[in-house]
Tab-separated table of C-alpha atoms in Angstrom:
chain	number	residue	atom	x	y	z
A	1	UNK	CA	-63.393	47.862	-16.265
A	2	UNK	CA	-65.204	45.224	-18.285
A	3	UNK	CA	-68.936	45.689	-18.600
A	4	UNK	CA	-72.057	43.977	-19.752
A	5	UNK	CA	-74.680	46.215	-21.235
A	6	UNK	CA	-77.941	46.198	-23.118
A	7	UNK	CA	-78.860	48.009	-26.324
A	8	UNK	CA	-82.370	49.010	-25.242
A	9	UNK	CA	-83.705	49.642	-21.755
A	10	UNK	CA	-87.357	48.971	-22.743
A	11	UNK	CA	-89.114	46.779	-25.270
A	12	UNK	CA	-92.832	46.559	-26.025
A	13	UNK	CA	-94.276	43.742	-28.117
A	14	UNK	CA	-97.732	42.562	-29.058
A	15	UNK	CA	-98.968	39.386	-27.448
A	16	UNK	CA	-98.201	36.482	-29.750
A	17	UNK	CA	-95.277	38.182	-31.485
A	18	UNK	CA	-91.672	37.146	-31.019
A	19	UNK	CA	-89.406	39.200	-28.751
A	20	UNK	CA	-85.710	39.762	-29.147
A	21	UNK	CA	-83.669	41.187	-26.294
A	22	UNK	CA	-80.075	42.105	-27.002
A	23	UNK	CA	-76.975	42.281	-24.866
A	24	UNK	CA	-73.439	43.444	-25.614
A	25	UNK	CA	-70.475	42.350	-23.580
A	26	UNK	CA	-66.948	43.666	-23.657
A	27	UNK	CA	-64.863	40.995	-21.954
A	28	UNK	CA	-63.533	38.737	-24.681
A	29	UNK	CA	-62.479	36.232	-22.007
A	30	UNK	CA	-66.093	35.631	-20.953
A	31	UNK	CA	-67.038	32.036	-21.593
A	32	UNK	CA	-70.387	31.532	-19.893
A	33	UNK	CA	-73.534	33.603	-20.293
A	34	UNK	CA	-76.859	33.486	-18.540
A	35	UNK	CA	-80.225	35.130	-19.056
A	36	UNK	CA	-82.362	35.896	-16.022
A	37	UNK	CA	-85.965	37.074	-15.787
A	38	UNK	CA	-87.085	39.283	-12.938
A	39	UNK	CA	-90.769	39.844	-12.319
A	40	UNK	CA	-91.928	42.746	-10.216
A	41	UNK	CA	-91.297	42.124	-6.531
A	42	UNK	CA	-89.343	38.917	-7.081
A	43	UNK	CA	-85.766	37.801	-7.344
A	44	UNK	CA	-84.119	37.013	-10.696
A	45	UNK	CA	-85.050	33.649	-12.132
A	46	UNK	CA	-82.793	31.588	-14.408
A	47	UNK	CA	-84.077	31.262	-17.976
A	48	UNK	CA	-81.310	29.813	-20.109
A	49	UNK	CA	-77.552	29.754	-20.357
A	50	UNK	CA	-74.935	29.222	-23.045
A	51	UNK	CA	-71.236	28.499	-23.036
A	52	UNK	CA	-68.782	30.058	-25.419
A	53	UNK	CA	-68.234	26.830	-27.359
A	54	UNK	CA	-71.815	27.136	-28.648
A	55	UNK	CA	-73.533	29.777	-30.749
A	56	UNK	CA	-77.143	28.776	-30.160
A	57	UNK	CA	-79.143	27.061	-27.481
A	58	UNK	CA	-82.864	26.464	-27.318
A	59	UNK	CA	-85.225	26.007	-24.438
A	60	UNK	CA	-88.967	26.046	-24.153
A	61	UNK	CA	-90.065	29.077	-26.222
A	62	UNK	CA	-86.663	30.711	-25.677
A	63	UNK	CA	-83.506	30.707	-27.754
A	64	UNK	CA	-80.189	32.293	-26.900
A	65	UNK	CA	-77.773	33.272	-29.646
A	66	UNK	CA	-74.129	34.065	-29.037
A	67	UNK	CA	-71.950	35.925	-31.520
A	68	UNK	CA	-68.435	35.947	-30.143
A	69	UNK	CA	-67.066	37.872	-33.110
A	70	UNK	CA	-68.992	40.993	-32.176
A	71	UNK	CA	-69.427	40.073	-28.511
A	72	UNK	CA	-73.197	40.045	-28.709
A	73	UNK	CA	-75.819	37.935	-26.992
A	74	UNK	CA	-79.539	37.809	-27.672
A	75	UNK	CA	-82.591	36.222	-26.107
A	76	UNK	CA	-85.475	35.335	-28.369
A	77	UNK	CA	-88.888	34.595	-26.890
A	78	UNK	CA	-91.371	32.953	-29.222
A	79	UNK	CA	-95.088	33.768	-29.099
A	80	UNK	CA	-94.674	36.266	-26.287
A	81	UNK	CA	-97.288	36.011	-23.549
A	82	UNK	CA	-98.450	38.464	-20.876
A	83	UNK	CA	-96.575	36.396	-18.294
A	84	UNK	CA	-93.337	37.213	-20.103
A	85	UNK	CA	-93.583	40.849	-19.020
A	86	UNK	CA	-90.564	41.363	-16.786
A	87	UNK	CA	-87.039	42.754	-16.680
A	88	UNK	CA	-84.514	40.555	-18.448
A	89	UNK	CA	-80.842	40.544	-17.493
A	90	UNK	CA	-77.902	39.053	-19.238
A	91	UNK	CA	-74.920	38.050	-17.125
A	92	UNK	CA	-71.445	36.908	-18.019
A	93	UNK	CA	-68.764	34.833	-16.435
A	94	UNK	CA	-65.120	34.980	-17.440
A	95	UNK	CA	-62.797	32.060	-16.983
A	96	UNK	CA	-60.724	33.572	-14.212
A	97	UNK	CA	-63.538	35.316	-12.393
A	98	UNK	CA	-65.428	33.961	-9.432
A	99	UNK	CA	-68.417	36.151	-9.974
A	100	UNK	CA	-71.129	36.957	-12.454
A	101	UNK	CA	-71.315	40.415	-13.984
A	102	UNK	CA	-74.848	41.556	-14.752
A	103	UNK	CA	-76.136	43.973	-17.333
A	104	UNK	CA	-78.528	46.743	-16.340
A	105	UNK	CA	-81.643	44.984	-17.687
A	106	UNK	CA	-84.344	45.409	-20.328
A	107	UNK	CA	-87.971	45.919	-19.381
A	108	UNK	CA	-90.178	43.795	-21.634
A	109	UNK	CA	-93.834	44.813	-21.809
A	110	UNK	CA	-96.345	42.598	-23.589
A	111	UNK	CA	-99.251	44.528	-25.071
A	112	UNK	CA	-102.709	42.927	-25.389
B	1	UNK	CA	-88.982	22.854	-1.722
B	2	UNK	CA	-85.543	23.994	-2.830
B	3	UNK	CA	-85.219	27.659	-2.064
B	4	UNK	CA	-83.235	30.631	-0.856
B	5	UNK	CA	-84.886	32.569	1.951
B	6	UNK	CA	-84.121	36.049	3.208
B	7	UNK	CA	-85.274	37.906	6.290
B	8	UNK	CA	-86.564	40.465	6.753
B	9	UNK	CA	-88.240	41.203	3.426
B	10	UNK	CA	-88.660	44.872	4.283
B	11	UNK	CA	-86.715	47.003	6.730
B	12	UNK	CA	-86.692	50.691	7.544
B	13	UNK	CA	-83.941	51.833	9.862
B	14	UNK	CA	-81.945	54.895	10.832
B	15	UNK	CA	-78.365	55.864	10.108
B	16	UNK	CA	-75.844	54.093	12.302
B	17	UNK	CA	-78.082	51.384	13.725
B	18	UNK	CA	-76.471	48.017	13.110
B	19	UNK	CA	-78.561	45.485	11.234
B	20	UNK	CA	-78.308	41.978	9.867
B	21	UNK	CA	-80.121	40.487	6.891
B	22	UNK	CA	-80.211	36.726	7.022
B	23	UNK	CA	-79.939	34.360	4.064
B	24	UNK	CA	-80.445	30.634	4.116
B	25	UNK	CA	-80.481	27.953	1.422
B	26	UNK	CA	-81.570	24.330	1.667
B	27	UNK	CA	-79.868	23.025	-1.476
B	28	UNK	CA	-76.472	22.202	0.030
B	29	UNK	CA	-74.895	24.779	-2.260
B	30	UNK	CA	-71.280	25.706	-1.724
B	31	UNK	CA	-71.375	29.140	-3.359
B	32	UNK	CA	-73.396	32.000	-1.889
B	33	UNK	CA	-73.486	35.644	-2.784
B	34	UNK	CA	-75.052	38.996	-1.907
B	35	UNK	CA	-76.103	41.582	-4.482
B	36	UNK	CA	-77.652	44.994	-4.321
B	37	UNK	CA	-79.950	46.248	-7.019
B	38	UNK	CA	-80.362	49.936	-7.766
B	39	UNK	CA	-82.301	51.611	-10.592
B	40	UNK	CA	-80.253	51.793	-13.778
B	41	UNK	CA	-77.312	49.931	-12.228
B	42	UNK	CA	-78.524	46.367	-12.390
B	43	UNK	CA	-77.246	43.817	-9.889
B	44	UNK	CA	-73.909	44.495	-8.273
B	45	UNK	CA	-72.151	41.922	-6.160
B	46	UNK	CA	-71.299	42.882	-2.589
B	47	UNK	CA	-69.634	39.750	-1.215
B	48	UNK	CA	-69.469	36.113	-2.100
B	49	UNK	CA	-68.460	32.881	-0.431
B	50	UNK	CA	-66.974	29.874	-2.175
B	51	UNK	CA	-67.507	27.652	0.879
B	52	UNK	CA	-67.697	27.632	4.661
B	53	UNK	CA	-65.275	30.131	6.221
B	54	UNK	CA	-64.270	31.445	2.769
B	55	UNK	CA	-65.552	34.898	1.823
B	56	UNK	CA	-64.371	37.451	-0.729
B	57	UNK	CA	-65.215	40.985	-1.717
B	58	UNK	CA	-67.353	41.620	-4.749
B	59	UNK	CA	-67.645	44.879	-6.645
B	60	UNK	CA	-69.199	47.028	-3.908
B	61	UNK	CA	-68.134	45.683	-0.471
B	62	UNK	CA	-67.669	48.992	1.372
B	63	UNK	CA	-69.912	49.297	4.410
B	64	UNK	CA	-70.831	45.605	4.505
B	65	UNK	CA	-69.650	42.501	6.282
B	66	UNK	CA	-70.544	38.842	5.841
B	67	UNK	CA	-69.847	35.571	7.539
B	68	UNK	CA	-70.117	31.936	6.498
B	69	UNK	CA	-69.956	29.791	9.583
B	70	UNK	CA	-72.361	27.203	8.221
B	71	UNK	CA	-72.918	26.039	4.684
B	72	UNK	CA	-76.584	26.997	4.579
B	73	UNK	CA	-76.373	30.515	6.050
B	74	UNK	CA	-74.751	33.673	4.730
B	75	UNK	CA	-75.824	36.764	6.700
B	76	UNK	CA	-75.177	40.295	5.479
B	77	UNK	CA	-74.197	42.752	8.203
B	78	UNK	CA	-74.343	46.531	8.048
B	79	UNK	CA	-72.411	47.755	11.083
B	80	UNK	CA	-73.312	51.418	10.593
B	81	UNK	CA	-75.868	51.818	7.814
B	82	UNK	CA	-75.966	55.017	5.806
B	83	UNK	CA	-78.639	56.380	3.449
B	84	UNK	CA	-76.612	55.381	0.375
B	85	UNK	CA	-77.166	51.767	1.404
B	86	UNK	CA	-80.872	52.135	0.759
B	87	UNK	CA	-81.418	49.478	-1.869
B	88	UNK	CA	-82.945	46.150	-2.790
B	89	UNK	CA	-80.744	43.281	-1.649
B	90	UNK	CA	-80.648	39.757	-3.038
B	91	UNK	CA	-78.966	36.671	-1.748
B	92	UNK	CA	-78.131	33.886	-4.201
B	93	UNK	CA	-76.640	30.427	-4.057
B	94	UNK	CA	-75.285	27.874	-6.508
B	95	UNK	CA	-73.658	24.497	-6.416
B	96	UNK	CA	-70.328	25.924	-7.525
B	97	UNK	CA	-69.286	29.417	-8.554
B	98	UNK	CA	-69.778	28.627	-12.249
B	99	UNK	CA	-73.195	27.073	-11.821
B	100	UNK	CA	-76.629	28.624	-12.111
B	101	UNK	CA	-77.360	30.946	-9.225
B	102	UNK	CA	-80.725	30.768	-7.484
B	103	UNK	CA	-81.939	33.995	-5.959
B	104	UNK	CA	-83.890	34.767	-2.832
B	105	UNK	CA	-87.002	36.997	-2.874
B	106	UNK	CA	-85.127	40.148	-1.922
B	107	UNK	CA	-84.930	42.516	1.040
B	108	UNK	CA	-85.895	46.128	0.561
B	109	UNK	CA	-83.859	48.259	2.931
B	110	UNK	CA	-84.435	51.943	3.622
B	111	UNK	CA	-81.923	53.849	5.728
B	112	UNK	CA	-83.182	57.215	6.947
């Protein structure tokens, strides 16, 4: 079946550096993508989303890039802080589906 | 405060003993969903509900039941739990099925 996956299961960055978390998806019909952050012991928390008619969207310190040609999604976090340490999930929604499909997650660790 | 609540947060039970995990949201959301989260597998959808009295199977529905008698509540029922249902469970809700989903804090279930 269709799947959403991540290139790297773990990512370590120095505090203050920028982080880039990648996600590959395989369903070319997917038209809505979401990034979630999950801190230890908590439920996933919405960060930012993007629809397929866009290739970039910016939030506060976060930017999501969508490359539909290669079916790739990335989350960029500027000036990474210790509070950004968490697992990050990408999720996709296809037009006909009534459910989100989640990737397996990337553990981001911010080093002092 | 707008939120999704789940009870209990932690539960240890034995094989075959029926249990119910409750989920409630106070945002008047139409869409509600249950996920299980297992290491390396990300979030997998168990069941979802588009509205009151409307429920559908997700990716991993075997061994689970749900009901949606009221808009705010969406309990997850395990009629005869088995050890392979040991997992971390999340309830989520959203305005519509293509809107941002808000997650509860999670229920950690252990079936001995």
